[in-house]
PDB file of C-alpha atoms in Angstrom:
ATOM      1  CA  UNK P1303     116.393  94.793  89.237  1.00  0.00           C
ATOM      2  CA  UNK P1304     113.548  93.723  91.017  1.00  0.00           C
ATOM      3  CA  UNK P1305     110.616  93.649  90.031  1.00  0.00           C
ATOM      4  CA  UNK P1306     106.864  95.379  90.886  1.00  0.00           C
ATOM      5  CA  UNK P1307     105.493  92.144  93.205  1.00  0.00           C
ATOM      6  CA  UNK P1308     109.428  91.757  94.337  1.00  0.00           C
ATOM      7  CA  UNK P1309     109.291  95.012  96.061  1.00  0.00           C
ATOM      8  CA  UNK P1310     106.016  94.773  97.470  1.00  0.00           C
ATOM      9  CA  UNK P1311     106.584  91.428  99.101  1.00  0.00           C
ATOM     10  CA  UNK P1312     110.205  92.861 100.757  1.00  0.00           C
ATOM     11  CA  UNK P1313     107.962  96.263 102.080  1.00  0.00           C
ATOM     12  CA  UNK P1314     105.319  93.959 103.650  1.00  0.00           C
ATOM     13  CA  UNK P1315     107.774  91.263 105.317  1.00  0.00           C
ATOM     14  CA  UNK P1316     110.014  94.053 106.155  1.00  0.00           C
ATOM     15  CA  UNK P1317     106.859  96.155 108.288  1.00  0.00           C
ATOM     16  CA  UNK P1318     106.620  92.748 109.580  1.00  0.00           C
ATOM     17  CA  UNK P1319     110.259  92.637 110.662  1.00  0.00           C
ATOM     18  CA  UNK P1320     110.015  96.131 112.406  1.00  0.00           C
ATOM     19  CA  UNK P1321     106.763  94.480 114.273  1.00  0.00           C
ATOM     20  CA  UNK P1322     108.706  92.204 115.945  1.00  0.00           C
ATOM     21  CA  UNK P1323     112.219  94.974 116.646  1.00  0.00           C
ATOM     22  CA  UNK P1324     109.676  97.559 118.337  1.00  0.00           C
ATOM     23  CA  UNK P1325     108.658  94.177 120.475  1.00  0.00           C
ATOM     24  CA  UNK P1326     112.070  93.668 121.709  1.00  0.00           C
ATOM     25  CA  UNK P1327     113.271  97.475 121.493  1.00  0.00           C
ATOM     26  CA  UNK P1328     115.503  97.753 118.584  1.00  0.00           C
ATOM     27  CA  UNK P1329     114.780 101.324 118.171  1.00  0.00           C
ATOM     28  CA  UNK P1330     117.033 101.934 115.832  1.00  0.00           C
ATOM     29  CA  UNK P1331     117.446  99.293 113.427  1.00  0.00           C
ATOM     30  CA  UNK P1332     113.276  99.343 113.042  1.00  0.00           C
ATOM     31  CA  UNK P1333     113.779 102.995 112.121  1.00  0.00           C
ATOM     32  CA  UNK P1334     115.721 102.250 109.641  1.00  0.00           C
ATOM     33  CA  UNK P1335     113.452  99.302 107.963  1.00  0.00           C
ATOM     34  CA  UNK P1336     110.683 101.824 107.779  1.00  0.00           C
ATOM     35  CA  UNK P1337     112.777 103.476 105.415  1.00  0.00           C
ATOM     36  CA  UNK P1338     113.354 100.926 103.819  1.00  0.00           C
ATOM     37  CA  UNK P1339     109.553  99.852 103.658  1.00  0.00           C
ATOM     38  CA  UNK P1340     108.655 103.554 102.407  1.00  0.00           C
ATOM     39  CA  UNK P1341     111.349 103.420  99.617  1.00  0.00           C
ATOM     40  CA  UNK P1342     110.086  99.881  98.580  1.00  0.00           C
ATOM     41  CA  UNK P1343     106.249 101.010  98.595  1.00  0.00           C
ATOM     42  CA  UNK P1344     107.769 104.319  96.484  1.00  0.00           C
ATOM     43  CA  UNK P1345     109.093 102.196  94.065  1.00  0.00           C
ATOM     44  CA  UNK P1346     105.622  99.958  94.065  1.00  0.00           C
ATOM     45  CA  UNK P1347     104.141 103.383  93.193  1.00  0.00           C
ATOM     46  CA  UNK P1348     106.726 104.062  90.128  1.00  0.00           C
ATOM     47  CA  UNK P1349     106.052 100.667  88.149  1.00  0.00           C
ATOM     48  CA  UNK P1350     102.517 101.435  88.694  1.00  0.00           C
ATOM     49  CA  UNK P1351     102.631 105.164  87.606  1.00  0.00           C
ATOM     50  CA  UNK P1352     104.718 104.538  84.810  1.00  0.00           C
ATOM     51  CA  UNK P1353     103.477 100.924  83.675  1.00  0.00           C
ATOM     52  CA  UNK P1354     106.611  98.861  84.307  1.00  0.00           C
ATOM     53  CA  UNK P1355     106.561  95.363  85.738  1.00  0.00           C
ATOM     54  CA  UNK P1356     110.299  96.258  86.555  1.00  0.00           C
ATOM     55  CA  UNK P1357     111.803  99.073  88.022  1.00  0.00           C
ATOM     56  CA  UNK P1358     113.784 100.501  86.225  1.00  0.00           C
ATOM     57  CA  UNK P1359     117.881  99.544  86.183  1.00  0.00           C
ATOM     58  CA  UNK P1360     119.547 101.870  83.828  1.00  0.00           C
ATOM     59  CA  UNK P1361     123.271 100.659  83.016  1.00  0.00           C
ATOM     60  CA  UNK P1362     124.133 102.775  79.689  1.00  0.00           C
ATOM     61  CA  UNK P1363     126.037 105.570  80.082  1.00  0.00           C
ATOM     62  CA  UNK P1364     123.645 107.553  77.542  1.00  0.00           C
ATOM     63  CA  UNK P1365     120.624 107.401  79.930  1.00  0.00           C
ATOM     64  CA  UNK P1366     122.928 108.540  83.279  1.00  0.00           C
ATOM     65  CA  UNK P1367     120.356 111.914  83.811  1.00  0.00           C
ATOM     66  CA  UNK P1368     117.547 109.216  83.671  1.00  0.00           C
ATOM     67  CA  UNK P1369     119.655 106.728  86.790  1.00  0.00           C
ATOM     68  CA  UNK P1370     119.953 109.248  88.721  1.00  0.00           C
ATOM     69  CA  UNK P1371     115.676 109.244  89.107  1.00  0.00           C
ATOM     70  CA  UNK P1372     115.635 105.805  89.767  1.00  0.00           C
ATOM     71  CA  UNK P1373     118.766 104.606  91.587  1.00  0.00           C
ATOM     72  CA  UNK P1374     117.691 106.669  94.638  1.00  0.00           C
ATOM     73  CA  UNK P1375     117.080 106.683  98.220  1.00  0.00           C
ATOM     74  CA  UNK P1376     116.025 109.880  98.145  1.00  0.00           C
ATOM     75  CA  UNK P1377     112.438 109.778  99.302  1.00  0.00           C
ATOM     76  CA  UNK P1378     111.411 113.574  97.892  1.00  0.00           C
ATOM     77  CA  UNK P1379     112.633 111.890  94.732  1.00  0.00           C
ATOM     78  CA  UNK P1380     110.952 108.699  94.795  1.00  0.00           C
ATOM     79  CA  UNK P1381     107.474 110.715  95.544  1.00  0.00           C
ATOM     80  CA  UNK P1382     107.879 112.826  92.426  1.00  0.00           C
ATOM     81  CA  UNK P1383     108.393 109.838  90.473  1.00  0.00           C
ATOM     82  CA  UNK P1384     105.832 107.739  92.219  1.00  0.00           C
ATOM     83  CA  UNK P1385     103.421 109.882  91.150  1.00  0.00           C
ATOM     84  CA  UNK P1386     101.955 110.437  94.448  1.00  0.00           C
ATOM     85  CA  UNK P1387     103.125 114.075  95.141  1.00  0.00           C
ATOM     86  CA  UNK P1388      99.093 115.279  94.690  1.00  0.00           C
ATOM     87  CA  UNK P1389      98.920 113.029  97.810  1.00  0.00           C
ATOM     88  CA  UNK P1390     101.878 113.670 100.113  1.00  0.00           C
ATOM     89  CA  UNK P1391     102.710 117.388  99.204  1.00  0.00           C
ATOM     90  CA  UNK P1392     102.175 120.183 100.828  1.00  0.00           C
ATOM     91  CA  UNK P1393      98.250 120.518 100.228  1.00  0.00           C
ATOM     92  CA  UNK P1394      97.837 116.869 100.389  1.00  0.00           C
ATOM     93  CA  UNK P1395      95.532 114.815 102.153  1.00  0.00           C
ATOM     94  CA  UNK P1396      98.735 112.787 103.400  1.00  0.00           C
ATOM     95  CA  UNK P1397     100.998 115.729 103.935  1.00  0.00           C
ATOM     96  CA  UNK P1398     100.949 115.701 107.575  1.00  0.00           C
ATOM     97  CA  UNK P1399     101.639 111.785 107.791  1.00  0.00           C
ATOM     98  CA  UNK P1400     104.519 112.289 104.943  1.00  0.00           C
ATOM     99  CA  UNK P1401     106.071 114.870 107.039  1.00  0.00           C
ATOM    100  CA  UNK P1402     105.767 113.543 110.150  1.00  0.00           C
ATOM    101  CA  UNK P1403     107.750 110.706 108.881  1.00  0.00           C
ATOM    102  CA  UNK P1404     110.041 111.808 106.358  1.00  0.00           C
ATOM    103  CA  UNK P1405     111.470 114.977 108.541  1.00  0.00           C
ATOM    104  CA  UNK P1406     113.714 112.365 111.104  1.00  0.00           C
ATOM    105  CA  UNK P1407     115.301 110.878 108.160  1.00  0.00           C
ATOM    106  CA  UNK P1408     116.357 113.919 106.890  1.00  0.00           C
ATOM    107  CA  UNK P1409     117.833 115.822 109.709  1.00  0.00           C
ATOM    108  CA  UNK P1410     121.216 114.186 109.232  1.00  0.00           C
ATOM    109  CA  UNK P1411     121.775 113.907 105.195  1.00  0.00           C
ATOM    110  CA  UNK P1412     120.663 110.280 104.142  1.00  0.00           C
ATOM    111  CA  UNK P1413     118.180 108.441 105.478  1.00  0.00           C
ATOM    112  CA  UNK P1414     120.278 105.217 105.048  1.00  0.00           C
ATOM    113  CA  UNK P1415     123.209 106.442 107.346  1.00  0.00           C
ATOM    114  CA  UNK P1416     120.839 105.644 110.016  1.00  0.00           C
ATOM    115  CA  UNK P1417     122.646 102.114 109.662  1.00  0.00           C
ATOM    116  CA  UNK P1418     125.688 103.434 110.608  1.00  0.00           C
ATOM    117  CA  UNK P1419     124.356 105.194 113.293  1.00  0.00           C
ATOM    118  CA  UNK P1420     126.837 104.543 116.534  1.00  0.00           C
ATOM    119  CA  UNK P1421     124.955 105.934 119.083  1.00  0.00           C
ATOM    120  CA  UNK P1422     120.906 105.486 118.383  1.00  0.00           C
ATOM    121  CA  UNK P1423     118.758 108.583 117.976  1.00  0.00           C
ATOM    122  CA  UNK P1424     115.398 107.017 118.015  1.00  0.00           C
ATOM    123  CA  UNK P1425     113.788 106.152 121.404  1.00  0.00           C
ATOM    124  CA  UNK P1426     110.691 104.640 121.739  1.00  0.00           C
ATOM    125  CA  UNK P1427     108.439 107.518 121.565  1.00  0.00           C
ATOM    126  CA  UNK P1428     110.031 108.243 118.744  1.00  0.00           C
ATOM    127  CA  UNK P1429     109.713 104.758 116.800  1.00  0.00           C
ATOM    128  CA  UNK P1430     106.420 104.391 117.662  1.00  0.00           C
ATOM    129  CA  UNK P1431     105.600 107.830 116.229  1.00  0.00           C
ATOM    130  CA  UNK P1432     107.416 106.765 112.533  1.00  0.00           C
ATOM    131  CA  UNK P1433     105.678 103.536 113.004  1.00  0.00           C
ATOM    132  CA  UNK P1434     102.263 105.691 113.050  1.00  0.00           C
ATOM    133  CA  UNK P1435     102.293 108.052 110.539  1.00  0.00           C
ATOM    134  CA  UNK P1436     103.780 105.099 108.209  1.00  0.00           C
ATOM    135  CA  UNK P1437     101.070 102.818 109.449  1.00  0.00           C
ATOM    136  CA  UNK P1438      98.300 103.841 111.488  1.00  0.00           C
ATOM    137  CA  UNK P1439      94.531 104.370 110.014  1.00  0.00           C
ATOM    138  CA  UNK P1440      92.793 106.443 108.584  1.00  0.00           C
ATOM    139  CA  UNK P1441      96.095 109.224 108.003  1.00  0.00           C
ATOM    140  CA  UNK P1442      99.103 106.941 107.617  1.00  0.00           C
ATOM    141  CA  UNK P1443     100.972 106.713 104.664  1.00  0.00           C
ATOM    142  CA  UNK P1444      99.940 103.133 104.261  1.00  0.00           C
ATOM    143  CA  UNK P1445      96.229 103.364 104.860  1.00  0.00           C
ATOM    144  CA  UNK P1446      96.077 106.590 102.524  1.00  0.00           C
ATOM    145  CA  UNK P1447      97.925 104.663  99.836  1.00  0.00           C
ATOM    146  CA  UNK P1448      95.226 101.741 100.931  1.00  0.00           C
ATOM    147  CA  UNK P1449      92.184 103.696 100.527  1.00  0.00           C
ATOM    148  CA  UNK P1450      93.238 105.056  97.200  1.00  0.00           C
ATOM    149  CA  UNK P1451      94.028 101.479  95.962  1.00  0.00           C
ATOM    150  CA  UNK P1452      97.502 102.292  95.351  1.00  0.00           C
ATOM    151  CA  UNK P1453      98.607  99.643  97.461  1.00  0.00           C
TER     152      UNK P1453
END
């Protein structure tokens, strides 16, 4: 599996991906990176919680309650095991920004069916609204995750 520096190099070459989709109005397809950034900076968060230079890939049958932590999308999930609930729950500082953005990939099950998407849901106002609470200083997930030197 990849490892702690692996993921954080794919989240920051990925937000610079969705730079350049927004530029040439790929609505959807950036939507879906910044998914894909905020599961990559989630798993960041769990090696440095926990203390792994690895995240974790769990192939024995024995440990198949533990997988199911790890091998996730689930971004509720992820946060729990990220450690960074204090941060992004309900009374957190970063709730507002977390809910902002994790609400539109939740509407419709999995956040990675977004790919599959036929017709795009996202417009522009929408993208650029993701793109803020993911990004945008001093309340975006980022820049909270920044200031706290998390990331």
């Amino acid at each position: 599996m990849a490892t702690y520096g692996d993921f954080k190099n794919i989240a920051e070459q990925r937000l610079k991906t969705v730079d350049v989709l927004i530029s040439n109005q790929e609505w959807g397809v950036a939507v879906y990176l910044m998914g894909f950034v905020l599961e990559c900076i989630l798993k960041v968060l769990t090696c440095n919680a926990l203390n792994l230079t690895t995240y974790p890939e769990i192939q024995s049958k024995y440990h198949e309650k533990v997988k199911s932590y790890f091998l996730t999308h689930d971004f509720d999930m992820l946060l729990i095991i990220s450690g960074t609930s204090q941060i992004f729950g309900l009374s957190g500082e970063g709730a507002s920004s977390w809910s902002g953005f994790t609400q539109e990939y939740t509407k419709s099950g999995a956040w990675t069916s977004i790919r599959y998407d036929a017709i795009c849901r996202f417009d522009e106002k929408k993208t650029k609204s993701l793109y803020a609470y993911l990004t945008s200083a001093p309340d975006g997930i980022i820049p909270i995750l920044e200031s706290k030197k998390l990331w």
